[in-house]
Amino acid sequence: MKLKFNKTLFGWSIADEQGIIVAKIKNKELLGPAKNIIDKDGNIVFTTDIINLPSKNEDWNCANSIKYIIYQKEDEIATATFSYAKTPERTTLQKFALRPPQIDIMEVETPYGLLKIKRQKDNSILIYKDEKNLGMVTSFFSFKAKYLEFIEEYEPTFLASLYMLIDYMMHEDDLIIV
């Protein structure tokens, strides 16, 4: 299954290989990270959100302080945890002092099992389950439309919610200047 994610003014429209819109992602509120995943009939199927947990130590934005969640109605059906890169190219001690560390791997506990999502050097994403490559997302930092290719048949709305968790992951290290 190959889905094309087109950015719109307040979200994304998701089309299948034939160009038919199969889902949409819209902001839940005008400002804030929460997103509604809407099916082709206009029903809200999933909601994704970022939850800030109470700080356990003095480190800002540590891996234990944030949780990404997918809700179906009011039920939490998937939870993501992440870890920072520790490779020589992207160590937790970044070369640029103001840049926070990048998230390297995100593990998502889903109804389909544990999915591992790994950032590549070109900022594309690989998705694994039990060491088997299930799919990929094209490079996040390009001006072209993003594609999510998946070898297993999951519902498009679930893949759209998974895409939102990946989007949260990819932008977690963005600097916010106030």
Short mmCIF file of C-alpha atoms in Angstrom, two decimals:
data_model
loop_
_atom_site.label_atom_id
_atom_site.label_comp_id
_atom_site.label_asym_id
_atom_site.label_seq_id
_atom_site.Cartn_x
_atom_site.Cartn_y
_atom_site.Cartn_z
CA MET A 1 0.00 0.00 0.00
CA LYS A 2 1.37 3.39 -0.96
CA LEU A 3 -0.16 6.56 0.47
CA LYS A 4 0.59 10.11 -0.63
CA PHE A 5 0.46 12.83 2.05
CA ASN A 6 -0.31 16.29 0.67
CA LYS A 7 0.03 19.23 3.05
CA THR A 8 -3.07 21.45 3.22
CA LEU A 9 -3.70 24.68 5.10
CA PHE A 10 -4.68 23.00 8.39
CA GLY A 11 -3.52 19.43 7.93
CA TRP A 12 -2.98 16.76 5.28
CA SER A 13 -5.01 14.91 2.71
CA ILE A 14 -4.04 11.28 2.12
CA ALA A 15 -4.53 9.66 -1.27
CA ASP A 16 -4.04 6.06 -2.34
CA GLU A 17 -2.19 4.88 -5.46
CA GLN A 18 -5.21 5.68 -7.66
CA GLY A 19 -5.34 9.26 -6.33
CA ILE A 20 -8.52 8.70 -4.29
CA ILE A 21 -8.62 10.52 -0.93
CA VAL A 22 -8.76 7.80 1.75
CA ALA A 23 -8.21 9.93 4.88
CA LYS A 24 -7.51 13.43 6.15
CA ILE A 25 -5.58 14.81 9.08
CA LYS A 26 -6.88 18.00 10.68
CA ASN A 27 -5.86 20.03 13.71
CA LYS A 28 -8.03 19.17 16.70
CA GLU A 29 -7.69 22.75 17.93
CA LEU A 30 -6.40 25.84 16.16
CA LEU A 31 -3.15 25.71 18.12
CA GLY A 32 -1.67 22.61 19.68
CA PRO A 33 -0.22 19.29 18.60
CA ALA A 34 -3.39 17.16 18.73
CA LYS A 35 -4.64 15.97 15.34
CA ASN A 36 -7.85 14.25 14.27
CA ILE A 37 -7.56 11.43 11.73
CA ILE A 38 -10.68 11.46 9.57
CA ASP A 39 -11.82 8.66 7.26
CA LYS A 40 -13.13 9.13 3.71
CA ASP A 41 -16.71 9.47 5.05
CA GLY A 42 -15.78 12.38 7.36
CA ASN A 43 -15.78 10.41 10.64
CA ILE A 44 -13.07 10.98 13.24
CA VAL A 45 -11.45 7.58 13.70
CA PHE A 46 -8.27 8.37 15.63
CA THR A 47 -6.73 11.30 17.50
CA THR A 48 -3.01 11.74 18.02
CA ASP A 49 -1.44 13.89 20.71
CA ILE A 50 1.77 14.71 22.55
CA ILE A 51 1.56 14.40 26.33
CA ASN A 52 4.12 16.16 28.52
CA LEU A 53 4.87 14.06 31.57
CA PRO A 54 6.07 15.43 34.91
CA SER A 55 9.79 16.06 34.82
CA LYS A 56 11.82 13.29 36.46
CA ASN A 57 15.10 15.19 36.41
CA GLU A 58 16.63 18.49 35.40
CA ASP A 59 17.24 17.55 31.75
CA TRP A 60 14.94 19.46 29.45
CA ASN A 61 13.07 17.34 26.94
CA CYS A 62 14.48 14.02 28.07
CA ALA A 63 13.14 10.78 26.60
CA ASN A 64 11.07 10.15 29.73
CA SER A 65 9.30 13.53 29.65
CA ILE A 66 7.16 13.18 26.49
CA LYS A 67 4.77 10.52 25.28
CA TYR A 68 3.13 10.27 21.85
CA ILE A 69 -0.31 8.66 21.87
CA ILE A 70 -2.95 7.47 19.39
CA TYR A 71 -6.49 7.47 20.75
CA GLN A 72 -9.51 5.71 19.28
CA LYS A 73 -12.47 7.54 20.77
CA GLU A 74 -11.29 7.95 24.39
CA ASP A 75 -9.19 4.77 24.47
CA GLU A 76 -5.40 4.88 24.21
CA ILE A 77 -4.58 2.27 21.55
CA ALA A 78 -0.94 3.07 20.77
CA THR A 79 1.88 4.64 22.75
CA ALA A 80 5.27 5.66 21.44
CA THR A 81 8.55 5.90 23.31
CA PHE A 82 11.76 7.11 21.76
CA SER A 83 15.50 7.23 22.19
CA TYR A 84 18.06 9.71 21.00
CA ALA A 85 20.78 9.01 18.46
CA LYS A 86 24.06 7.79 19.86
CA THR A 87 25.93 7.23 16.60
CA PRO A 88 29.03 9.28 15.76
CA GLU A 89 27.06 11.33 13.21
CA ARG A 90 24.27 12.27 15.64
CA THR A 91 25.47 11.94 19.19
CA THR A 92 23.55 13.28 22.14
CA LEU A 93 26.24 15.96 22.30
CA GLN A 94 25.43 17.91 19.14
CA LYS A 95 28.06 19.92 17.26
CA PHE A 96 25.82 22.99 17.25
CA ALA A 97 25.31 24.00 20.87
CA LEU A 98 21.71 25.23 20.53
CA ARG A 99 20.43 22.18 18.69
CA PRO A 100 18.70 19.54 20.80
CA PRO A 101 19.55 15.89 20.13
CA GLN A 102 17.62 14.15 17.36
CA ILE A 103 15.34 11.22 18.02
CA ASP A 104 16.83 8.18 16.33
CA ILE A 105 14.39 5.34 17.10
CA MET A 106 10.76 5.37 18.16
CA GLU A 107 8.99 2.25 19.39
CA VAL A 108 5.21 2.21 19.04
CA GLU A 109 3.16 -0.35 20.92
CA THR A 110 0.10 -0.88 18.69
CA PRO A 111 -2.77 -3.37 18.44
CA TYR A 112 -0.75 -4.91 15.58
CA GLY A 113 2.36 -5.41 17.74
CA LEU A 114 5.49 -3.43 18.46
CA LEU A 115 6.62 -1.25 15.54
CA LYS A 116 10.14 0.21 15.46
CA ILE A 117 10.55 3.41 13.51
CA LYS A 118 14.11 4.41 12.62
CA ARG A 119 15.34 7.73 11.22
CA GLN A 120 17.83 7.44 8.36
CA LYS A 121 20.66 9.85 7.51
CA ASP A 122 18.61 11.40 4.68
CA ASN A 123 15.69 11.93 7.13
CA SER A 124 13.60 9.20 5.58
CA ILE A 125 12.03 6.64 7.90
CA LEU A 126 12.11 2.85 7.98
CA ILE A 127 9.39 0.92 9.84
CA TYR A 128 10.13 -2.53 11.30
CA LYS A 129 8.20 -5.22 13.12
CA ASP A 130 10.14 -8.20 14.52
CA GLU A 131 13.22 -7.18 12.49
CA LYS A 132 11.15 -7.34 9.28
CA ASN A 133 11.02 -4.17 7.18
CA LEU A 134 7.33 -3.25 6.84
CA GLY A 135 7.57 0.12 5.20
CA MET A 136 9.14 3.50 4.75
CA VAL A 137 8.34 7.20 4.63
CA THR A 138 10.16 9.39 2.11
CA SER A 139 12.47 12.15 3.33
CA PHE A 140 10.71 14.55 5.63
CA PHE A 141 12.70 17.64 4.81
CA SER A 142 11.96 18.06 1.12
CA PHE A 143 9.42 20.23 -0.67
CA LYS A 144 7.82 17.26 -2.42
CA ALA A 145 4.79 15.33 -1.21
CA LYS A 146 5.57 12.63 1.37
CA TYR A 147 4.85 8.98 0.65
CA LEU A 148 4.29 6.18 3.13
CA GLU A 149 4.76 2.71 1.64
CA PHE A 150 3.65 -0.28 3.70
CA ILE A 151 3.80 -3.95 2.75
CA GLU A 152 1.06 -5.11 5.14
CA GLU A 153 -2.59 -4.15 4.75
CA TYR A 154 -3.48 -1.79 7.59
CA GLU A 155 -6.38 0.62 7.44
CA PRO A 156 -5.37 3.99 5.91
CA THR A 157 -6.58 5.93 8.96
CA PHE A 158 -4.26 3.93 11.24
CA LEU A 159 -1.34 4.55 8.86
CA ALA A 160 -2.25 8.26 8.88
CA SER A 161 -2.12 8.29 12.69
CA LEU A 162 1.23 6.46 12.58
CA TYR A 163 2.44 9.11 10.11
CA MET A 164 1.50 11.80 12.65
CA LEU A 165 3.57 10.11 15.35
CA ILE A 166 6.47 10.07 12.89
CA ASP A 167 5.87 13.76 12.15
CA TYR A 168 6.01 14.51 15.89
CA MET A 169 9.25 12.55 16.11
CA MET A 170 10.87 14.33 13.18
CA HIS A 171 10.03 17.78 14.56
CA GLU A 172 10.81 17.07 18.21
CA ASP A 173 14.25 18.66 17.88
CA ASP A 174 12.92 21.88 16.31
CA LEU A 175 13.89 25.02 18.18
CA ILE A 176 11.01 27.13 19.38
CA ILE A 177 11.95 30.77 19.76
CA VAL A 178 9.62 32.90 21.82
#
